[in-house]
Short mmCIF file of C-alpha atoms in Angstrom, two decimals:
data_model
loop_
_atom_site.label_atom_id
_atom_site.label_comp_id
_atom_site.label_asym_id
_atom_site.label_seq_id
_atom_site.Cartn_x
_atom_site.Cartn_y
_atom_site.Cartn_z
CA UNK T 1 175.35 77.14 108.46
CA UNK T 2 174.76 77.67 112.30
CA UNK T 3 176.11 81.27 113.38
CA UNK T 4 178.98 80.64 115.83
CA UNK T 5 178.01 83.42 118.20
CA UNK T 6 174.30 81.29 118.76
CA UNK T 7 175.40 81.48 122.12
CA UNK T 8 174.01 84.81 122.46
CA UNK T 9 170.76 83.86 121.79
CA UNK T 10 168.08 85.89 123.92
CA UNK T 11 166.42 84.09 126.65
CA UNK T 12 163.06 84.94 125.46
CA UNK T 13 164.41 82.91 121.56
CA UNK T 14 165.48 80.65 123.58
CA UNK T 15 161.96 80.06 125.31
CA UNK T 16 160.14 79.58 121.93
CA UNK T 17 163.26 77.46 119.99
CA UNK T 18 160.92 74.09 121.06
CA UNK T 19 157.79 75.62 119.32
CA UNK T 20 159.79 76.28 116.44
CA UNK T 21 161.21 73.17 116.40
CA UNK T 22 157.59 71.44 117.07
CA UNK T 23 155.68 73.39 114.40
CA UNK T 24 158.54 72.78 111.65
CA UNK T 25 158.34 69.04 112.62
CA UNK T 26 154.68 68.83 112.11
CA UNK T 27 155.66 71.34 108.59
CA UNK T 28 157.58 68.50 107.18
CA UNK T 29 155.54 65.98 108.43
CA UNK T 30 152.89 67.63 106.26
CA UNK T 31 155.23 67.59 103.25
CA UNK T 32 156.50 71.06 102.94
CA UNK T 33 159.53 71.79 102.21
CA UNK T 34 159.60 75.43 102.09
CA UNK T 35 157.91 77.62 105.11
CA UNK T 36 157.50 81.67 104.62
CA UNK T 37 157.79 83.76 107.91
CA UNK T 38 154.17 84.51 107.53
CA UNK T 39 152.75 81.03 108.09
CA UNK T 40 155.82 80.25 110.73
CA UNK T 41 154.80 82.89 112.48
CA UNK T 42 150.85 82.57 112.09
CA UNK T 43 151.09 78.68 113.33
CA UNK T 44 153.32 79.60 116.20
CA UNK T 45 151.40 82.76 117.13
CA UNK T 46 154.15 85.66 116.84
CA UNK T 47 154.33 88.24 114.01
CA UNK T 48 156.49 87.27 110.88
CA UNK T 49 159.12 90.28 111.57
CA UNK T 50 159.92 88.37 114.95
CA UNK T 51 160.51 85.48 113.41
CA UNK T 52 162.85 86.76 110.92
CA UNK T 53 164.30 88.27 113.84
CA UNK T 54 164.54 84.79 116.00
CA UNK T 55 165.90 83.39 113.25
CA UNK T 56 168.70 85.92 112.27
CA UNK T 57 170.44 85.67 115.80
CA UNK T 58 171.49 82.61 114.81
CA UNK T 59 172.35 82.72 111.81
CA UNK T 60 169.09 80.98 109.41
CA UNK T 61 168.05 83.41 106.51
CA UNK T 62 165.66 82.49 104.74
CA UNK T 63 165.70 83.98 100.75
CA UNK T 64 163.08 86.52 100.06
CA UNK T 65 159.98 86.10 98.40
CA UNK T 66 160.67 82.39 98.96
CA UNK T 67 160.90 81.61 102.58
CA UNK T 68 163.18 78.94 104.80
CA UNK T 69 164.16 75.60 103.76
CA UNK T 70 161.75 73.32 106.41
CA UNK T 71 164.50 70.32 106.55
CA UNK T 72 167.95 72.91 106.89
CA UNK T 73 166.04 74.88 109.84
CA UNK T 74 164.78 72.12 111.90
CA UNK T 75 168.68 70.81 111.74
CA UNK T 76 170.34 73.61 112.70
CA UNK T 77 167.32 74.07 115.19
CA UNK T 78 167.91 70.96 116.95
CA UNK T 79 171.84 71.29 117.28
CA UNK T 80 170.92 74.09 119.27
CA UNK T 81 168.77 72.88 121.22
CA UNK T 82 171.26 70.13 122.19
CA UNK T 83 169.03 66.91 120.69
CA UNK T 84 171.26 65.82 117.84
CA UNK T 85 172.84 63.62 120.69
CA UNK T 86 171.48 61.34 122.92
CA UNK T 87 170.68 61.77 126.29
CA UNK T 88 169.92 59.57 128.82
CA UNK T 89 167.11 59.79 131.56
CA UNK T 90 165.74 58.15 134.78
CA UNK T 91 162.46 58.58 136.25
CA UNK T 92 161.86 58.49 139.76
CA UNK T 93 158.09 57.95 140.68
CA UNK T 94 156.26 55.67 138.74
CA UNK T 95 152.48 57.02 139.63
CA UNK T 96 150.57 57.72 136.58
CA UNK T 97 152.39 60.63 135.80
CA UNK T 98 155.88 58.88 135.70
CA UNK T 99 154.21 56.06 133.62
CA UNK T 100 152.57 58.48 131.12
CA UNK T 101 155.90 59.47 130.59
CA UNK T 102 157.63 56.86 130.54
CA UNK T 103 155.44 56.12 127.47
CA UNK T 104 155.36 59.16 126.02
CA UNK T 105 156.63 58.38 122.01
CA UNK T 106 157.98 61.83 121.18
CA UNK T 107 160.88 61.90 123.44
CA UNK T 108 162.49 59.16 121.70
CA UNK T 109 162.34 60.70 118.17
CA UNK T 110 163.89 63.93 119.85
CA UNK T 111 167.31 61.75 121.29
CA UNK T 112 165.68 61.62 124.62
CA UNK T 113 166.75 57.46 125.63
CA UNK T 114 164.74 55.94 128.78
CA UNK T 115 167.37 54.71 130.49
CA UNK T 116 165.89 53.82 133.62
CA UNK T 117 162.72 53.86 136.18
CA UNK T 118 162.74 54.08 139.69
CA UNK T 119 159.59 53.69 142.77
CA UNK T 120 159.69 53.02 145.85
CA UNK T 121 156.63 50.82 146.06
CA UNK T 122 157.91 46.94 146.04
CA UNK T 123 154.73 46.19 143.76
CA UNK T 124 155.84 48.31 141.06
CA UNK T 125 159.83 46.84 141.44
CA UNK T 126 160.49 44.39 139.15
CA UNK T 127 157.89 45.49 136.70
CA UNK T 128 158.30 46.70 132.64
CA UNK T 129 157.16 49.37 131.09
CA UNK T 130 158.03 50.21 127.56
CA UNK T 131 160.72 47.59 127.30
CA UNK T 132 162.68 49.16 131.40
CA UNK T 133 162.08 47.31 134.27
CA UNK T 134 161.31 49.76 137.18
CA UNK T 135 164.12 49.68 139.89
CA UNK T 136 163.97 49.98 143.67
CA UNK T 137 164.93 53.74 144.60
CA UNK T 138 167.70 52.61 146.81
CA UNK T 139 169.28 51.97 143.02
CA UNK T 140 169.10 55.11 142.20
CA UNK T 141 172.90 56.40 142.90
CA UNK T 142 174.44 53.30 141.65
CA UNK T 143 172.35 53.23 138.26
CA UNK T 144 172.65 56.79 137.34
CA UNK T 145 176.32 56.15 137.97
CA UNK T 146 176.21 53.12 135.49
CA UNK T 147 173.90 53.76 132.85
CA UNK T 148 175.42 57.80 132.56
CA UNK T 149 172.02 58.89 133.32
CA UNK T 150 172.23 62.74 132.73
CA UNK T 151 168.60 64.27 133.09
CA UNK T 152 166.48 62.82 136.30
CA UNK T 153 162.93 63.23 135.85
CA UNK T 154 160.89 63.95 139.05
CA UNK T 155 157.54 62.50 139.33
CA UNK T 156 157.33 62.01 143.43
CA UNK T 157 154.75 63.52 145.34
CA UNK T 158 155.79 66.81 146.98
CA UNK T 159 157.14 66.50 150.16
CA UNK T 160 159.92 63.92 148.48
CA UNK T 161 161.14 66.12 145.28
CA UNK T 162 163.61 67.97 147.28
CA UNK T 163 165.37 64.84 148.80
CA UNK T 164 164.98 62.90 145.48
CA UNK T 165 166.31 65.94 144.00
CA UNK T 166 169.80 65.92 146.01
CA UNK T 167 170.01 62.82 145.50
CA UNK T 168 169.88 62.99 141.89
CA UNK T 169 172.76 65.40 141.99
CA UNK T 170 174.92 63.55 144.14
CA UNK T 171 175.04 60.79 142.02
CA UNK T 172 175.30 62.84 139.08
CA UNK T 173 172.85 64.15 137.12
CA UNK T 174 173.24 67.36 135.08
CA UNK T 175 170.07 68.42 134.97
CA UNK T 176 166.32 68.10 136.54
CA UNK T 177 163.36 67.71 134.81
CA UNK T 178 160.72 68.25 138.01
CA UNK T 179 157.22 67.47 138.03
CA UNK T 180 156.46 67.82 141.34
CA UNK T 181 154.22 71.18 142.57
CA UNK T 182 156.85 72.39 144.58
CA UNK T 183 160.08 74.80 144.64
CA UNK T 184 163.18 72.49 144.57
CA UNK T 185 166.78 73.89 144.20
CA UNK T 186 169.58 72.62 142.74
CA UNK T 187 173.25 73.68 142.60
CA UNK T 188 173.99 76.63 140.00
CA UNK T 189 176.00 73.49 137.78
CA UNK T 190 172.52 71.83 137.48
CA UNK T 191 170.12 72.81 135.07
CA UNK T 192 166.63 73.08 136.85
CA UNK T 193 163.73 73.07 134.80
CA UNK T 194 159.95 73.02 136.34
CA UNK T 195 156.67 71.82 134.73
CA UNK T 196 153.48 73.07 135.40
CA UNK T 197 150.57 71.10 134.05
CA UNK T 198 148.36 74.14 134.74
CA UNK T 199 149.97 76.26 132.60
CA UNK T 200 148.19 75.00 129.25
CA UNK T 201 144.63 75.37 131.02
CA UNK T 202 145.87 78.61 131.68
CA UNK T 203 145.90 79.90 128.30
CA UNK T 204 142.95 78.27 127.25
CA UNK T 205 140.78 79.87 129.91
CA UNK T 206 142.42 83.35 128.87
CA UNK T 207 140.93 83.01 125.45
CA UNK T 208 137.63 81.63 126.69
CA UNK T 209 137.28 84.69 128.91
CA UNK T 210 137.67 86.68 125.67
CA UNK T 211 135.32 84.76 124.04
CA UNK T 212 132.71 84.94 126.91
CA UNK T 213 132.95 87.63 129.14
CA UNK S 1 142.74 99.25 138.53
CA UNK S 2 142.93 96.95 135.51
CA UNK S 3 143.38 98.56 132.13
CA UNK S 4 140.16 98.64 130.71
CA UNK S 5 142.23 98.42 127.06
CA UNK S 6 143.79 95.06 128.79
CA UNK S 7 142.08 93.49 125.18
CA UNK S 8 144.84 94.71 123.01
CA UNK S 9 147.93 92.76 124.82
CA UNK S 10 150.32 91.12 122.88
CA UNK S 11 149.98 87.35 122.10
CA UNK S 12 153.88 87.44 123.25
CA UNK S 13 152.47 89.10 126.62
CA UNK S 14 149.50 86.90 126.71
CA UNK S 15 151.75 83.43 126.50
CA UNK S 16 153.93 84.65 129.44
CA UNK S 17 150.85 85.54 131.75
CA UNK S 18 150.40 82.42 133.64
CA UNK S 19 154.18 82.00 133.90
CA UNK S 20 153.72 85.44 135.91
CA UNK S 21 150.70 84.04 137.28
CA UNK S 22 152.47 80.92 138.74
CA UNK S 23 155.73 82.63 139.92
CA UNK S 24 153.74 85.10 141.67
CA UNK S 25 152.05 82.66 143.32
CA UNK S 26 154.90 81.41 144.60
CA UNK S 27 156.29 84.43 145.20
CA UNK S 28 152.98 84.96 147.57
CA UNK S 29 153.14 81.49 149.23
CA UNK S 30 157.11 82.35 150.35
CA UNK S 31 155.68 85.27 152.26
CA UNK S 32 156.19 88.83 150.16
CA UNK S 33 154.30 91.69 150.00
CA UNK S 34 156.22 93.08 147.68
CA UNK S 35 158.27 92.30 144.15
CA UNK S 36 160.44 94.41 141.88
CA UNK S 37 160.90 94.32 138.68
CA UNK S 38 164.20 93.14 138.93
CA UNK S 39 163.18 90.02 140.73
CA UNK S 40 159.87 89.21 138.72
CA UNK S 41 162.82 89.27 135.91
CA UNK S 42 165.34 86.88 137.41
CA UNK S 43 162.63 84.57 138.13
CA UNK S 44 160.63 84.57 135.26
CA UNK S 45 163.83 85.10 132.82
CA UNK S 46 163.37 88.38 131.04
CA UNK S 47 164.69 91.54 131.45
CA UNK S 48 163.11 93.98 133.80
CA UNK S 49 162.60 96.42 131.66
CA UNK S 50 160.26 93.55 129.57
CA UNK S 51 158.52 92.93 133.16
CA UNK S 52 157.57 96.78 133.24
CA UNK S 53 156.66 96.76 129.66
CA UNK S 54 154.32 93.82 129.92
CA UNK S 55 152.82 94.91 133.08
CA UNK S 56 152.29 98.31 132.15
CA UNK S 57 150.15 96.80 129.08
CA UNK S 58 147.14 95.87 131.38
CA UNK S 59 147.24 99.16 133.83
CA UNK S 60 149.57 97.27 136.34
CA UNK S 61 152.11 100.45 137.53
CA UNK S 62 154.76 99.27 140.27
CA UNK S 63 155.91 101.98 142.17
CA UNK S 64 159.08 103.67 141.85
CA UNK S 65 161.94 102.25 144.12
CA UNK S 66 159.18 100.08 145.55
CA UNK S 67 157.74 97.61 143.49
CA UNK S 68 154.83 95.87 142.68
CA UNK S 69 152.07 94.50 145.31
CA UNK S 70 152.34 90.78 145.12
CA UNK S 71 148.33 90.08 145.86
CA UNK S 72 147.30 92.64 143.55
CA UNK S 73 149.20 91.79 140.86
CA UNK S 74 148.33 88.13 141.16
CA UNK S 75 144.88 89.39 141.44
CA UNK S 76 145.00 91.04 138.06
CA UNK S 77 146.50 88.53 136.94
CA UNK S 78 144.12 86.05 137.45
CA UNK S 79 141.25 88.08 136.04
CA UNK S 80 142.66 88.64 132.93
CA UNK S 81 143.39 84.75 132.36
CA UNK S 82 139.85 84.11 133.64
CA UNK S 83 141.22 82.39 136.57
CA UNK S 84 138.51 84.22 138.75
CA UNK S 85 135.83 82.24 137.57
CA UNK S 86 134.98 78.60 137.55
CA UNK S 87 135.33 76.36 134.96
CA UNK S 88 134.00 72.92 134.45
CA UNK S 89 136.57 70.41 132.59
CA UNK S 90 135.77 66.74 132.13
CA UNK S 91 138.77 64.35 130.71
CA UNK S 92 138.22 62.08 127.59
CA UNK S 93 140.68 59.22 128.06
CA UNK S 94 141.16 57.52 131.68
CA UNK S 95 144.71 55.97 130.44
CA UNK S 96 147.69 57.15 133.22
CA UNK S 97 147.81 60.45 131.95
CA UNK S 98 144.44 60.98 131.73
CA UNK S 99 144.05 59.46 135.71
CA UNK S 100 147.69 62.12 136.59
CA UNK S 101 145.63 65.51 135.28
CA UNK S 102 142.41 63.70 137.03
CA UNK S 103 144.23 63.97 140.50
CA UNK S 104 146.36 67.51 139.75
CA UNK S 105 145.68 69.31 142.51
CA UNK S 106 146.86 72.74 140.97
CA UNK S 107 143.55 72.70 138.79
CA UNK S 108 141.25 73.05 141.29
CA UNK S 109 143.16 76.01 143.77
CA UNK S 110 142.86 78.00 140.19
CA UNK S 111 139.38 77.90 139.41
CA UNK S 112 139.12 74.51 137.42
CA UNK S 113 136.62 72.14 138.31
CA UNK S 114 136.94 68.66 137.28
CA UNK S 115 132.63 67.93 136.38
CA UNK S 116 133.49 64.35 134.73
CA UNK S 117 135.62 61.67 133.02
CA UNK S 118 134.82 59.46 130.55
CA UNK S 119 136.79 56.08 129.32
CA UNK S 120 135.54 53.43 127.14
CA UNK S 121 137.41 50.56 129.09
CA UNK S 122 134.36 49.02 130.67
CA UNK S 123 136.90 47.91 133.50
CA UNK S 124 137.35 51.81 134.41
CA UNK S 125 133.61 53.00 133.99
CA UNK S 126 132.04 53.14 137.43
CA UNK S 127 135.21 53.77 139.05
CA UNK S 128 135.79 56.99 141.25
CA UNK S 129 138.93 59.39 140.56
CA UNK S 130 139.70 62.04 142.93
CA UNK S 131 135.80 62.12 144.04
CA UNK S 132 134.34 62.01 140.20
CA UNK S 133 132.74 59.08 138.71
CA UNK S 134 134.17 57.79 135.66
CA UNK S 135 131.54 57.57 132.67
CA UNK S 136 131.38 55.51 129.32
CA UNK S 137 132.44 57.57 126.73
CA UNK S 138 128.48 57.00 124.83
CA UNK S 139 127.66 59.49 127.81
CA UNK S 140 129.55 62.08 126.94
CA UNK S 141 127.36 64.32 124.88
CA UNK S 142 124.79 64.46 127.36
CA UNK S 143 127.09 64.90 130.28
CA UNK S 144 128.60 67.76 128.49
CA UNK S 145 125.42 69.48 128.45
CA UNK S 146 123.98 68.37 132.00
CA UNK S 147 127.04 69.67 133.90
CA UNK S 148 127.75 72.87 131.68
CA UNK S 149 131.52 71.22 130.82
CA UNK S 150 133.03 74.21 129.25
CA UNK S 151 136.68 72.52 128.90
CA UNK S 152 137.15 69.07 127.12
CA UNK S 153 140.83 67.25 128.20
CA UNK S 154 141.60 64.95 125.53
CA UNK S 155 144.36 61.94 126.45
CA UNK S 156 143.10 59.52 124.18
CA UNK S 157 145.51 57.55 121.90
CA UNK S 158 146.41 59.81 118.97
CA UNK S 159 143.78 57.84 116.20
CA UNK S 160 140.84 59.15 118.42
CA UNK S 161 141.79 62.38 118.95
CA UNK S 162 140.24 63.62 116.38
CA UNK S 163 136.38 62.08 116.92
CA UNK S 164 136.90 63.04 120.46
CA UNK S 165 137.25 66.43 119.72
CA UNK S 166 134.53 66.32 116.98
CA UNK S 167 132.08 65.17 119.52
CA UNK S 168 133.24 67.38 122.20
CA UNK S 169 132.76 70.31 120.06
CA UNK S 170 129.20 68.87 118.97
CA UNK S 171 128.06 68.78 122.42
CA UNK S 172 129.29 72.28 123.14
CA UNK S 173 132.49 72.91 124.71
CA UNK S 174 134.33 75.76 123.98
CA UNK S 175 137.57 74.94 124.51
CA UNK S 176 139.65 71.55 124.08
CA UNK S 177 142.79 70.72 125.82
CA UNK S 178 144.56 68.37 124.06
CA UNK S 179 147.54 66.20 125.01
CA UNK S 180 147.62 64.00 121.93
CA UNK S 181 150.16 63.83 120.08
CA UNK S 182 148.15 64.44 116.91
CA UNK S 183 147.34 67.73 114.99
CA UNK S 184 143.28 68.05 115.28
CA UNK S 185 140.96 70.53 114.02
CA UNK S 186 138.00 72.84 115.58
CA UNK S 187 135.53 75.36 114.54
CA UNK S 188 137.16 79.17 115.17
CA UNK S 189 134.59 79.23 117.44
CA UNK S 190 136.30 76.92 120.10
CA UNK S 191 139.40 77.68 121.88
CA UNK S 192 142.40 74.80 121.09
CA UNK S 193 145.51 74.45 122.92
CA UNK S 194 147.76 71.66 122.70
CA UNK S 195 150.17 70.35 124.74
CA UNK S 196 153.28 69.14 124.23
CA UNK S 197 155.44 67.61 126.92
CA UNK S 198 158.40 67.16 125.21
CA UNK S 199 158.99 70.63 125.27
CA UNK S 200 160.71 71.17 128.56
CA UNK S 201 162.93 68.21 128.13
CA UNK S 202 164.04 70.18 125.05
CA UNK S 203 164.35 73.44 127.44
CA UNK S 204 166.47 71.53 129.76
CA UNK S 205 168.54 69.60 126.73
CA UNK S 206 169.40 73.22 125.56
CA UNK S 207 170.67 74.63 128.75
CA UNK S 208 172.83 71.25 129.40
CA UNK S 209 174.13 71.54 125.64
CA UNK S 210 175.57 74.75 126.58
CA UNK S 211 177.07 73.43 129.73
CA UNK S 212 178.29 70.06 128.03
CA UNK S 213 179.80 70.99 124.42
#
């Protein structure tokens, strides 16, 4: 049963509720059905008492001594994170980036639906790529429109985010996905959120220092 | 000053420094000297009082009705992730993803220096990404070694992940980057972090779930 009052969820939950649901994907995956705090929290890299704790604000106890139930968890886990229904994005920019994604498998086994691709380069018009043709931008508003696109990926080069952006929003989009290295804003009723591919490299070179100082 | 104890900060701590890392960046690049706590919060999405917590835990003390110094902190910063030092990364897999982190330009302004790429498309070998020559993947032991790669990329198809990273590890990286969307296995003695980029889809799907019951 999913606690009602999930909407108070800390931010910081909130922030790790897609490793949980990653790590007890690849948990069943494995054939478990059954997952202590311990190892939860040893493959996600937080101590077991936080996970209890994560997992108590909305409303999963597991039974002592025995753990959670893998299948239950990564339910209620994905009603929360919204991706028990389907929702349909657009990609604007189809560089490499935009066409890595456009391939990328796992979205589609989380609800995310391809519903559309969009470049401004003629050559590229016309063209399919995992089963969607690639559309002229000027189709943009009219398509998003159509095809209730709700999340517009952004993978233009910099200077063009912003403009892509408000145009995304204008035609309708709830929320932003944005892959371009640059600040864009959105209206408050738009859900904004940035990637940055540097992150990952990040961490790894924080350990390495560690490792060899 | 850094903390000289900066060894014993949280893994929690630890997985939020480059988000500090990159907003302060920002925060730099729009023109501030200085940042409160209260800001750093909004920004990053934790509570202040988190932000002074975390901070404090590697001898960085804002002051008092001030705030924190913006360079200083970002300098920090960047030492502790062993951003201050250079690092040689070479990409295994020259498929669009592979060609998009080729051409990231964020890598390089934080100490990340792309040394080589390999691809065992005989159609790709020869050709020149963002200045570096792309190799046949039969090189890549010996280029490893030659050009001190410290950091192996892998964005092969998920059936080679593995090998890759067998044979990256064999030639003596000590840290593997990998964007397949596979489960592989190294030595404790190399540094693994995997990528999943699914994840801030699911970020945004949460927030819009909220919005859109």
């Amino acid at each position: 049963m999913l606690n009602p009052k999930y909407g108070s969820i800390s931010r910081a939950t909130v922030d790790r509720l897609p490793l949980y649901f990653r790590t007890l994907r690849l948990i069943k995956s494995e054939g478990s059905d059954i997952v202590s705090s311990e190892e939860l929290g040893r493959r996600i890299g937080v101590t077991p008492e936080q996970i209890r704790k994560d997992l108590a604000g909305f409303g999963a106890f597991g039974k002592k001594g025995v753990g959670y139930h893998v299948a239950e968890l990564l339910n209620n886990i994905g009603v929360i994170l919204g991706i028990d229904r389907r929702w349909n994005i657009g990609i604007v920019g189809i560089g490499h980036l935009g066409w890595a994604l456009a391939n990328y498998r796992n979205f589609a086994s989380m609800g995310f639906h391809l519903s559309a691709l969009f470049d401004q380069n003629p050559a590229l018009v016309g063209q399919v790529i995992n089963g969607v043709e690639v559309l002229a931008v000027s189709d943009m508003e009219t398509t998003i429109a159509d095809r209730n696109i709700q999340i517009g990926v952004i993978t233009v080069p910099a200077p063009e985010a912003q403009s892509v952006a408000d145009r995304m929003v204008a035609a309708g989009v709830h929320g932003i996905w944005n892959f371009a290295p640059v600040r864009i804003r959105v209206p408050e009723t738009v859900q904004l959120v940035s990637e940055d591919l540097s992150v990952g490299l990040t961490t790894l070179s924080y350990h390495l220092r560690r490792q060899m100082p």
